[in-house]
Amino acid sequence: VMDYSGALWIGTGEGLLKFRNDSVEATLTRNDGLLSDNINLVAVGRDSSIYIGTNIGLNRYFPDKNRIFSYTKKNGFTGIETRPNSVFETPAGLIWFGTADGAIRFNPAEASTALMEPNTHILDMRVNYQPRKMVPGMRLNYNERSVLFDYYTICLNNPDVVRYKVRLEGADEGWRPVTDQTRAIYSALPPGKYTFMVIACNSQGVWNSTPVSFHFIIKPPFYFTWWFILIVAVAAMIFVVTYINIREQNLKKEKIVLEQKVKERTAEVVQKSREIEEKNRDITASIRYAERIQGAMLPREDTFEDTFVLFMPKDIVSGDFYWMYGNGDWHFLAAADCTGHGVPGAFMSIIGHNSLNKIVREYGLTRPSAILDQLNVEVMKSLMQRHEKAVNDGMDIALIAINLKNITVEFAGAYNPLYVVRKGEVIVHKGDRFPIGMSTMEDKRTFTNNIIDIQHGDMLYMCSDGYADQFGSADGKKYKTVNVKKLLSRIWDLPVSEQKEVLEKAILEWKGDLGQTDDILFMGTRIP
């Protein structure tokens, strides 16, 4: 049906719709005060009110006032269920409705529309399902958490259409949905302050303007009360202060005891430090003396012409040693690297140096391979104890014999190589892949004697692995043999004294602030 303002009212099975300009402008349902959402007829009265026939009675709606009146059997609408579209208005303004129990005539002029607010009351209250007298300022115990309220409103003309809204302030966020129930139940309420409120809507569609309310409090358990928390806080503070004071006193006593013990221990440490310092001085002095002995043992660097020796021990004494000996037409040079460094290596160097002197001077051997074979025997005899069958110490060595008469060079090596540099080209002659010593007497290994092709002006170099194995540069890498060969190819034609300076400067710059990794020995001699 269309009203006088041009709005289209549509009755559905889910309430009444107000339709205007191709959109739903408003919706009325049972929650808004209709008797039912199942609508059978809609009609517009002369006073612009909307008559809404449902399956359980008649509603009269005033859109301008947003008020809904309800008519059921108790206030004269005895037919109860209206028939679909069964409505007729007479010229005199009377409206007839077809119902399930005949036709009902309605006279709008005699229908009262006076406003009368519902008279709503809270009937009683139950706590934990037991009746409780409602007194102002009621305070419940923390275990009385289930609350039930009964309420009602007085409506003489049509009590069946009365609707209610309830809210428990402190528990509900807003009003609960409209209901016809007259009881509200709240369970498991936490301690706190609450206000129960109820409003009602009568058959004239009038709601209570002011809710009927009742205020009550559920007390927290004693351990949640402010006075208990205050007592606990004060007691805790007293306990902490007392504990701190006691602890402070104990710490002072412990401090006195510790200071005394520190004095005693300091005196002991100072005494022991002095003893250790004195022992270190004695040990250092002994090592310094050993350095003098080792230095006196080693030959002079200028034993042969055009020869240099770069000797850089890692510690005070060295496990590397060099040996030079001249025997008429023969010049012998050797660069050796003994097991270990420092004092143990120095002892090995003495054994090796003395053994070489013995082999060449007393035995008269001149072939480098034979010299190393005999050196292996001498070292084994020197190091092997009475019941031992193997030696775990030894040395790597490179040895050359230069025949000045024929201008020939013979070479034998134990791991250590011989570098020959001719016109910038580096030729490497490798030694045998086993050391002096570090074997048993039963091992019958012999060294290889190599005849070296040389020319006048060639440079011969021998070194230990300490130079190539030195860590350095920004990346902390080893210097490596490839860099040694590159360096030798650049400096071979310099005077031997300058070659030594370049080699020393290069390894020091490479090392930088890093510690020296091993003893360093580098020898060079030029073929006349």
Coordinates of C-alpha atoms in Angstrom, one line a residue:
V1 CA 0.0 0.0 0.0
M2 CA 1.2 3.6 -0.7
D3 CA 0.7 6.3 1.9
Y4 CA -0.1 10.0 1.3
S5 CA 3.6 10.9 1.3
G6 CA 4.4 8.5 -1.6
A7 CA 6.1 5.9 0.6
L8 CA 5.3 2.2 -0.3
W9 CA 4.6 -0.1 2.7
I10 CA 5.2 -3.7 2.1
G11 CA 4.2 -6.5 4.5
T12 CA 6.4 -9.6 4.4
G13 CA 6.9 -12.7 6.5
E14 CA 9.9 -10.9 8.2
G15 CA 8.3 -7.6 9.2
L16 CA 7.1 -4.4 7.5
L17 CA 9.3 -2.5 5.0
K18 CA 9.0 1.2 4.1
F19 CA 10.1 1.6 0.4
R20 CA 10.9 4.9 -1.3
N21 CA 12.9 5.9 -4.3
D22 CA 14.0 2.3 -5.1
S23 CA 15.4 1.7 -1.6
V24 CA 14.3 0.5 1.8
E25 CA 13.9 3.5 4.0
A26 CA 12.8 1.7 7.3
T27 CA 12.0 -1.7 8.7
L28 CA 9.6 -2.6 11.5
T29 CA 9.8 -6.0 13.2
R30 CA 8.7 -7.7 16.4
N31 CA 11.7 -6.2 18.1
D32 CA 10.3 -2.7 17.3
G33 CA 6.9 -3.6 18.9
L34 CA 5.0 -5.5 16.2
L35 CA 2.9 -8.4 17.5
S36 CA 4.4 -10.6 14.8
D37 CA 6.7 -10.5 11.8
N38 CA 4.2 -12.5 9.8
I39 CA 2.1 -9.7 8.1
N40 CA -1.1 -10.5 6.2
L41 CA -2.4 -7.1 5.4
V42 CA -1.4 -3.4 5.3
A43 CA -3.7 -0.3 5.0
V44 CA -3.3 3.4 5.3
G45 CA -5.8 5.4 7.5
R46 CA -7.2 8.9 6.9
D47 CA -4.9 10.1 9.7
S48 CA -1.8 8.7 7.9
S49 CA -1.5 5.8 10.4
I50 CA -0.6 2.4 9.0
Y51 CA -2.7 -0.6 9.9
I52 CA -0.8 -3.8 10.1
G53 CA -2.6 -7.1 10.3
T54 CA -0.7 -10.1 11.6
N55 CA -1.4 -13.7 12.4
I56 CA -1.9 -12.9 16.2
G57 CA -3.5 -9.4 16.1
L58 CA -3.6 -5.9 14.7
N59 CA -1.0 -3.1 15.0
R60 CA -1.6 0.6 14.3
Y61 CA 1.6 2.5 13.5
F62 CA 2.1 6.3 13.5
P63 CA 5.2 7.0 11.4
D64 CA 5.5 10.6 12.5
K65 CA 5.5 9.7 16.2
N66 CA 7.1 6.3 15.7
R67 CA 4.5 4.8 18.0
I68 CA 2.9 1.3 17.7
F69 CA -0.5 0.4 19.2
S70 CA -1.4 -3.2 19.6
Y71 CA -4.9 -4.8 19.5
T72 CA -5.6 -8.4 20.5
K73 CA -8.4 -10.4 21.9
K74 CA -8.1 -8.8 25.4
N75 CA -8.8 -5.3 24.0
G76 CA -11.5 -6.2 21.5
F77 CA -9.8 -7.6 18.4
T78 CA -11.4 -11.0 18.9
G79 CA -10.7 -12.4 15.4
I80 CA -7.0 -12.6 16.3
E81 CA -5.6 -13.7 12.9
T82 CA -6.2 -11.3 10.0
R83 CA -6.9 -12.6 6.4
P84 CA -4.5 -11.5 3.6
N85 CA -5.5 -8.1 2.2
S86 CA -8.9 -8.4 3.9
V87 CA -9.5 -4.7 4.8
F88 CA -12.2 -2.1 3.9
E89 CA -12.8 1.5 5.0
T90 CA -16.4 2.9 4.9
P91 CA -17.3 6.4 3.8
A92 CA -17.9 7.2 7.5
G93 CA -14.3 6.3 8.3
L94 CA -15.0 2.9 9.9
I95 CA -12.5 0.2 9.0
W96 CA -13.5 -3.5 8.6
F97 CA -10.9 -6.3 8.9
G98 CA -11.5 -9.9 7.8
T99 CA -10.2 -12.3 10.4
A100 CA -10.2 -16.0 11.1
D101 CA -13.3 -15.5 13.3
G102 CA -15.4 -13.2 11.2
A103 CA -15.2 -9.5 10.3
I104 CA -14.1 -7.0 12.9
R105 CA -15.1 -3.3 12.8
F106 CA -12.7 -0.7 14.1
N107 CA -13.6 2.9 14.8
P108 CA -10.4 5.0 14.8
A109 CA -12.3 8.0 16.4
E110 CA -13.0 6.0 19.5
A111 CA -9.5 4.5 19.8
S112 CA -7.5 6.2 22.5
T113 CA -4.0 7.4 21.6
A114 CA -3.2 9.2 24.8
L115 CA 0.3 8.6 26.1
M116 CA 0.6 6.5 29.3
E117 CA 4.0 5.4 30.4
P118 CA 4.2 1.8 31.7
N119 CA 4.3 1.3 35.5
T120 CA 7.3 -1.0 35.8
H121 CA 8.7 -2.7 39.0
I122 CA 11.5 -5.1 40.0
L123 CA 9.6 -7.8 41.9
D124 CA 12.3 -9.7 43.7
M125 CA 15.9 -10.9 43.6
R126 CA 17.6 -14.2 44.1
V127 CA 21.2 -14.8 45.0
N128 CA 22.7 -18.2 44.2
Y129 CA 19.0 -19.1 43.5
Q130 CA 18.0 -18.2 47.1
P131 CA 15.6 -15.3 47.8
R132 CA 17.3 -12.2 49.0
K133 CA 15.7 -9.1 50.4
M134 CA 16.5 -6.1 48.2
V135 CA 18.0 -3.4 50.4
P136 CA 19.8 -0.2 49.2
G137 CA 23.5 -0.5 48.9
M138 CA 23.4 -4.3 49.0
R139 CA 26.9 -5.9 49.3
L140 CA 27.3 -9.6 48.3
N141 CA 30.2 -11.9 49.2
Y142 CA 32.7 -12.8 46.5
N143 CA 31.2 -16.3 46.3
E144 CA 27.7 -15.0 45.7
R145 CA 28.1 -14.6 41.9
S146 CA 24.8 -15.9 40.5
V147 CA 22.0 -13.2 40.5
L148 CA 18.4 -13.5 39.3
F149 CA 15.8 -10.7 38.9
D150 CA 12.0 -10.9 38.4
Y151 CA 10.3 -7.8 37.1
Y152 CA 6.8 -6.8 35.7
T153 CA 4.8 -3.8 34.4
I154 CA 1.1 -3.0 34.9
C155 CA -0.9 -2.8 31.6
L156 CA -4.7 -3.3 32.2
N157 CA -6.0 -3.1 28.6
N158 CA -3.6 -5.5 26.9
P159 CA -0.8 -7.1 29.1
D160 CA 0.1 -9.7 26.5
V161 CA 1.8 -7.2 24.2
V162 CA 4.1 -5.8 26.9
R163 CA 7.8 -6.0 25.9
Y164 CA 10.9 -5.5 28.1
K165 CA 14.6 -4.5 27.8
V166 CA 17.1 -5.2 30.5
R167 CA 20.7 -4.3 31.2
L168 CA 23.2 -5.1 33.9
E169 CA 25.5 -2.1 34.0
G170 CA 29.0 -3.4 34.8
A171 CA 28.4 -6.7 32.9
D172 CA 26.4 -5.9 29.7
E173 CA 27.8 -3.5 27.1
G174 CA 24.3 -2.3 26.2
W175 CA 20.6 -3.2 26.4
R176 CA 19.7 -6.8 25.7
P177 CA 17.3 -7.5 22.9
V178 CA 13.5 -6.9 23.3
T179 CA 11.8 -9.8 25.1
D180 CA 8.5 -10.7 26.7
Q181 CA 10.3 -12.6 29.5
T182 CA 10.0 -11.2 33.0
R183 CA 13.1 -12.8 34.4
A184 CA 16.9 -12.0 33.9
I185 CA 19.6 -14.4 35.1
Y186 CA 23.3 -13.5 35.5
S187 CA 25.8 -16.1 36.5
A188 CA 29.5 -16.2 37.3
L189 CA 29.7 -12.4 37.9
P190 CA 33.2 -11.2 39.0
P191 CA 33.6 -8.9 42.0
G192 CA 32.6 -5.3 41.1
K193 CA 29.8 -2.7 41.2
Y194 CA 26.6 -3.4 39.2
T195 CA 23.3 -1.7 38.5
F196 CA 20.4 -3.7 37.1
M197 CA 18.0 -1.7 34.9
V198 CA 14.7 -2.6 33.2
I199 CA 12.3 -0.6 30.9
A200 CA 9.0 -1.8 29.4
C201 CA 6.8 -0.9 26.4
N202 CA 3.0 -1.1 26.7
S203 CA 0.3 -1.7 24.1
Q204 CA 0.4 2.0 23.1
G205 CA 4.1 1.6 22.2
V206 CA 5.3 3.8 25.0
W207 CA 8.6 2.9 26.7
N208 CA 9.7 3.9 30.2
S209 CA 11.6 7.2 29.9
T210 CA 13.6 6.4 33.1
P211 CA 14.8 2.8 33.8
V212 CA 13.8 1.1 37.0
S213 CA 17.1 0.2 38.6
F214 CA 18.8 -1.5 41.6
H215 CA 22.4 -1.1 42.6
F216 CA 24.5 -3.8 44.4
I217 CA 28.1 -4.7 44.9
I218 CA 29.9 -8.1 44.8
K219 CA 32.8 -7.8 47.3
P220 CA 36.2 -9.2 46.3
P221 CA 37.9 -11.8 48.5
F222 CA 39.9 -10.4 51.3
Y223 CA 43.2 -11.0 49.5
F224 CA 42.0 -8.6 46.8
T225 CA 40.9 -5.8 49.2
W226 CA 42.9 -2.6 49.3
W227 CA 43.7 -3.0 53.1
F228 CA 45.0 -6.5 52.6
I229 CA 47.1 -5.4 49.6
L230 CA 48.4 -2.4 51.6
I231 CA 49.3 -4.7 54.6
V232 CA 51.1 -7.1 52.2
A233 CA 53.0 -4.3 50.5
V234 CA 54.1 -2.8 53.9
A235 CA 55.1 -6.2 55.1
A236 CA 57.0 -6.9 51.9
M237 CA 58.7 -3.5 52.2
I238 CA 59.7 -4.2 55.8
F239 CA 61.0 -7.6 54.9
V240 CA 63.0 -6.2 52.0
V241 CA 64.5 -3.4 54.1
T242 CA 65.3 -5.9 56.9
Y243 CA 66.8 -8.3 54.5
I244 CA 68.9 -5.6 52.8
N245 CA 70.2 -4.4 56.2
I246 CA 71.1 -7.9 57.3
R247 CA 72.7 -8.6 54.0
E248 CA 74.6 -5.4 54.1
Q249 CA 76.0 -6.3 57.5
N250 CA 77.0 -9.7 56.3
L251 CA 78.6 -8.2 53.3
K252 CA 80.6 -5.8 55.4
K253 CA 81.9 -8.7 57.5
E254 CA 82.7 -10.7 54.4
K255 CA 84.4 -7.7 52.9
I256 CA 86.7 -7.4 56.0
V257 CA 87.5 -11.1 55.8
L258 CA 88.1 -11.0 52.0
E259 CA 90.3 -7.9 52.3
Q260 CA 92.4 -9.8 54.8
K261 CA 92.6 -12.8 52.5
V262 CA 93.4 -10.6 49.6
K263 CA 96.3 -9.0 51.5
E264 CA 97.6 -12.5 52.3
R265 CA 97.1 -13.8 48.8
T266 CA 98.6 -10.6 47.3
A267 CA 101.7 -11.0 49.5
E268 CA 101.9 -14.7 48.3
V269 CA 101.4 -13.7 44.7
V270 CA 104.0 -10.9 45.0
Q271 CA 106.4 -13.4 46.5
K272 CA 105.7 -16.0 43.8
S273 CA 105.9 -13.3 41.1
R274 CA 109.3 -12.3 42.3
E275 CA 110.4 -15.9 42.3
I276 CA 108.9 -16.5 38.8
E277 CA 110.5 -13.2 37.6
E278 CA 113.9 -14.3 39.0
K279 CA 113.5 -17.7 37.4
N280 CA 112.5 -16.1 34.1
R281 CA 115.6 -13.9 34.3
D282 CA 117.7 -17.0 34.9
I283 CA 116.0 -18.9 32.1
T284 CA 116.3 -15.9 29.8
A285 CA 119.9 -15.4 30.7
S286 CA 120.5 -19.1 30.0
I287 CA 118.7 -18.8 26.6
R288 CA 120.7 -15.7 25.8
Y289 CA 123.9 -17.6 26.6
A290 CA 122.6 -20.4 24.4
E291 CA 122.1 -17.8 21.7
R292 CA 125.7 -16.8 22.0
I293 CA 126.7 -20.4 21.7
Q294 CA 124.5 -21.0 18.7
G295 CA 125.8 -17.8 17.1
A296 CA 129.4 -18.9 17.7
M297 CA 128.6 -22.3 16.2
L298 CA 127.2 -20.9 13.0
P299 CA 129.8 -19.8 10.3
R300 CA 130.4 -16.2 9.4
E301 CA 128.1 -14.8 6.7
D302 CA 131.1 -13.7 4.7
T303 CA 132.7 -17.1 4.6
F304 CA 132.2 -17.2 0.9
E305 CA 132.1 -14.2 -1.5
D306 CA 128.8 -13.1 -3.1
T307 CA 126.9 -15.0 -0.4
F308 CA 124.2 -13.7 2.0
V309 CA 122.3 -15.2 4.9
L310 CA 119.0 -13.9 6.2
F311 CA 118.6 -15.4 9.6
M312 CA 115.5 -14.4 11.7
P313 CA 114.8 -16.7 14.7
K314 CA 111.2 -16.8 15.9
D315 CA 112.5 -17.0 19.5
I316 CA 115.8 -16.1 21.0
V317 CA 117.4 -19.3 19.7
S318 CA 116.5 -21.0 16.4
G319 CA 115.6 -24.4 15.1
D320 CA 116.9 -23.3 11.7
F321 CA 120.6 -23.3 11.0
Y322 CA 122.9 -22.7 8.1
W323 CA 126.2 -24.4 7.4
M324 CA 129.1 -23.4 5.2
Y325 CA 132.4 -25.2 4.7
G326 CA 135.3 -24.7 2.2
N327 CA 137.6 -27.5 1.3
G328 CA 140.0 -26.4 -1.4
D329 CA 138.1 -26.6 -4.7
W330 CA 134.8 -27.5 -2.9
H331 CA 132.4 -25.1 -1.3
F332 CA 129.6 -26.6 0.8
L333 CA 126.4 -24.7 1.8
A334 CA 123.3 -26.0 3.6
A335 CA 120.1 -24.5 4.9
A336 CA 118.3 -26.7 7.5
D337 CA 115.0 -26.6 9.4
C338 CA 114.9 -28.7 12.5
T339 CA 111.9 -30.1 14.3
G340 CA 110.4 -27.4 16.5
H341 CA 111.8 -24.0 17.3
G342 CA 113.2 -22.3 20.3
V343 CA 115.4 -24.3 22.7
P344 CA 114.3 -27.8 21.4
G345 CA 115.0 -26.7 17.8
A346 CA 118.4 -25.2 18.9
F347 CA 119.5 -28.5 20.3
M348 CA 118.6 -30.2 17.1
S349 CA 120.5 -27.6 15.1
I350 CA 123.7 -28.2 17.2
I351 CA 123.4 -32.0 16.5
G352 CA 122.9 -31.3 12.7
H353 CA 125.7 -28.7 12.5
N354 CA 128.2 -30.8 14.4
S355 CA 127.2 -33.9 12.4
L356 CA 127.8 -32.1 9.0
N357 CA 131.3 -30.9 10.2
K358 CA 132.1 -34.5 11.2
I359 CA 130.9 -36.0 8.0
V360 CA 132.8 -33.6 5.7
R361 CA 135.9 -33.1 7.7
E362 CA 136.5 -36.5 9.2
Y363 CA 134.8 -38.8 6.7
G364 CA 135.8 -36.7 3.7
L365 CA 132.5 -37.1 1.9
T366 CA 131.9 -34.5 -0.9
R367 CA 128.8 -35.8 -2.7
P368 CA 125.7 -34.2 -1.2
S369 CA 123.5 -37.3 -1.3
A370 CA 126.2 -39.3 0.5
I371 CA 126.5 -36.5 3.1
L372 CA 122.7 -36.5 3.7
D373 CA 122.7 -40.3 4.0
Q374 CA 125.4 -40.2 6.6
L375 CA 123.7 -37.2 8.3
N376 CA 120.6 -39.3 8.6
V377 CA 122.6 -42.1 10.4
E378 CA 124.4 -39.7 12.7
V379 CA 121.1 -38.0 13.8
M380 CA 119.5 -41.4 14.4
K381 CA 122.4 -42.5 16.5
S382 CA 122.3 -39.2 18.5
L383 CA 118.6 -39.2 19.2
M384 CA 117.8 -42.9 19.6
Q385 CA 117.8 -44.1 23.2
R386 CA 118.9 -47.6 24.3
H387 CA 115.5 -49.3 23.9
E388 CA 113.9 -47.1 21.3
K389 CA 113.4 -48.3 17.8
A390 CA 112.3 -45.1 16.1
V391 CA 113.1 -41.4 16.1
N392 CA 110.3 -38.8 16.1
D393 CA 112.6 -35.8 15.5
G394 CA 114.6 -34.7 12.5
M395 CA 115.2 -31.9 10.0
D396 CA 114.5 -30.7 6.5
I397 CA 117.6 -29.6 4.6
A398 CA 118.9 -28.4 1.3
L399 CA 122.7 -29.0 0.6
I400 CA 124.8 -28.0 -2.4
A401 CA 128.5 -28.7 -3.2
I402 CA 130.1 -26.2 -5.6
N403 CA 133.2 -27.4 -7.5
L404 CA 135.1 -24.2 -8.2
K405 CA 137.6 -25.9 -10.5
N406 CA 135.0 -27.4 -12.9
I407 CA 132.3 -24.9 -12.1
T408 CA 129.7 -27.7 -11.3
V409 CA 127.1 -27.9 -8.7
E410 CA 125.6 -31.0 -7.0
F411 CA 122.5 -30.9 -4.9
A412 CA 120.6 -33.1 -2.5
G413 CA 117.6 -32.2 -0.4
A414 CA 115.3 -33.5 2.3
Y415 CA 112.0 -31.8 1.4
N416 CA 113.7 -28.4 1.0
P417 CA 114.3 -27.3 -2.6
L418 CA 117.1 -25.4 -4.5
Y419 CA 116.2 -22.3 -6.5
V420 CA 118.4 -21.5 -9.5
V421 CA 117.7 -18.0 -11.0
R422 CA 119.2 -17.3 -14.4
K423 CA 118.3 -14.0 -16.2
G424 CA 115.1 -13.7 -14.2
E425 CA 113.9 -17.2 -14.8
V426 CA 113.4 -19.3 -11.6
I427 CA 114.3 -23.0 -11.9
V428 CA 113.2 -25.2 -9.0
H429 CA 115.1 -28.4 -8.1
K430 CA 113.0 -30.4 -5.5
G431 CA 114.5 -32.5 -2.8
D432 CA 113.5 -36.0 -1.8
R433 CA 110.1 -36.3 0.0
F434 CA 111.4 -37.6 3.3
P435 CA 113.3 -35.9 6.1
I436 CA 116.5 -36.5 8.0
G437 CA 115.7 -38.7 11.0
M438 CA 112.0 -39.4 12.0
S439 CA 112.4 -43.1 11.0
T440 CA 113.8 -46.4 12.2
M441 CA 117.3 -47.8 11.7
E442 CA 115.8 -50.5 9.6
D443 CA 114.6 -47.9 7.0
K444 CA 117.1 -48.0 4.1
R445 CA 116.2 -44.8 2.4
T446 CA 118.9 -43.0 0.4
F447 CA 118.9 -39.5 -1.0
T448 CA 119.2 -38.5 -4.6
N449 CA 122.2 -36.7 -5.9
N450 CA 121.3 -34.0 -8.5
I451 CA 123.8 -32.5 -11.0
I452 CA 122.7 -28.9 -11.5
D453 CA 123.2 -27.2 -14.9
I454 CA 124.6 -23.7 -14.1
Q455 CA 126.2 -20.8 -15.8
H456 CA 128.4 -17.9 -14.7
G457 CA 126.3 -15.3 -12.8
D458 CA 123.5 -17.7 -11.8
M459 CA 122.1 -17.2 -8.3
L460 CA 121.4 -20.2 -6.1
Y461 CA 118.9 -19.9 -3.2
M462 CA 118.0 -22.2 -0.3
C463 CA 115.6 -21.5 2.5
S464 CA 113.4 -23.0 5.2
D465 CA 109.6 -23.0 5.0
G466 CA 109.3 -20.2 7.6
Y467 CA 109.5 -17.5 4.9
A468 CA 106.7 -18.9 2.6
D469 CA 104.5 -19.9 5.6
Q470 CA 104.5 -16.5 7.3
F471 CA 101.0 -15.1 7.7
G472 CA 100.3 -11.5 6.8
S473 CA 98.5 -9.0 4.6
A474 CA 95.0 -7.6 5.3
D475 CA 93.5 -11.1 4.7
G476 CA 95.9 -12.9 7.1
K477 CA 97.1 -15.3 4.4
K478 CA 100.4 -17.1 3.9
Y479 CA 103.1 -15.6 1.8
K480 CA 103.4 -18.8 -0.3
T481 CA 106.1 -20.2 -2.5
V482 CA 104.8 -18.5 -5.7
N483 CA 105.4 -15.1 -4.2
V484 CA 108.9 -16.2 -3.2
K485 CA 109.7 -17.1 -6.8
K486 CA 108.3 -13.9 -8.1
L487 CA 110.5 -11.9 -5.7
L488 CA 113.6 -13.8 -6.6
S489 CA 113.0 -13.3 -10.3
R490 CA 113.1 -9.5 -9.6
I491 CA 116.1 -9.2 -7.3
W492 CA 118.5 -11.9 -8.6
D493 CA 120.8 -9.4 -10.4
L494 CA 121.2 -7.1 -7.4
P495 CA 124.2 -7.2 -5.2
V496 CA 123.8 -10.0 -2.6
S497 CA 123.7 -7.5 0.3
E498 CA 120.8 -5.6 -1.3
Q499 CA 119.0 -8.9 -2.0
K500 CA 119.1 -9.6 1.7
E501 CA 117.7 -6.2 2.5
V502 CA 114.9 -6.6 0.0
L503 CA 114.0 -10.1 1.3
E504 CA 113.9 -8.9 4.9
K505 CA 111.9 -5.8 4.1
A506 CA 109.4 -7.8 2.0
I507 CA 108.7 -10.3 4.8
L508 CA 108.4 -7.6 7.5
E509 CA 105.9 -5.6 5.5
W510 CA 103.9 -8.7 4.7
K511 CA 103.9 -9.7 8.4
G512 CA 102.8 -6.3 9.6
D513 CA 101.6 -6.5 13.2
L514 CA 101.1 -10.3 13.2
G515 CA 103.5 -12.4 15.1
Q516 CA 106.3 -14.4 13.4
T517 CA 105.0 -17.9 12.6
D518 CA 108.3 -19.8 12.4
D519 CA 112.0 -19.4 12.2
I520 CA 113.1 -17.8 8.9
L521 CA 116.3 -18.7 7.1
F522 CA 117.2 -17.6 3.5
M523 CA 120.6 -18.2 1.9
G524 CA 121.8 -17.0 -1.5
T525 CA 125.1 -17.4 -3.4
R526 CA 126.2 -16.3 -6.9
I527 CA 128.2 -18.6 -9.2
P528 CA 131.4 -16.8 -10.1

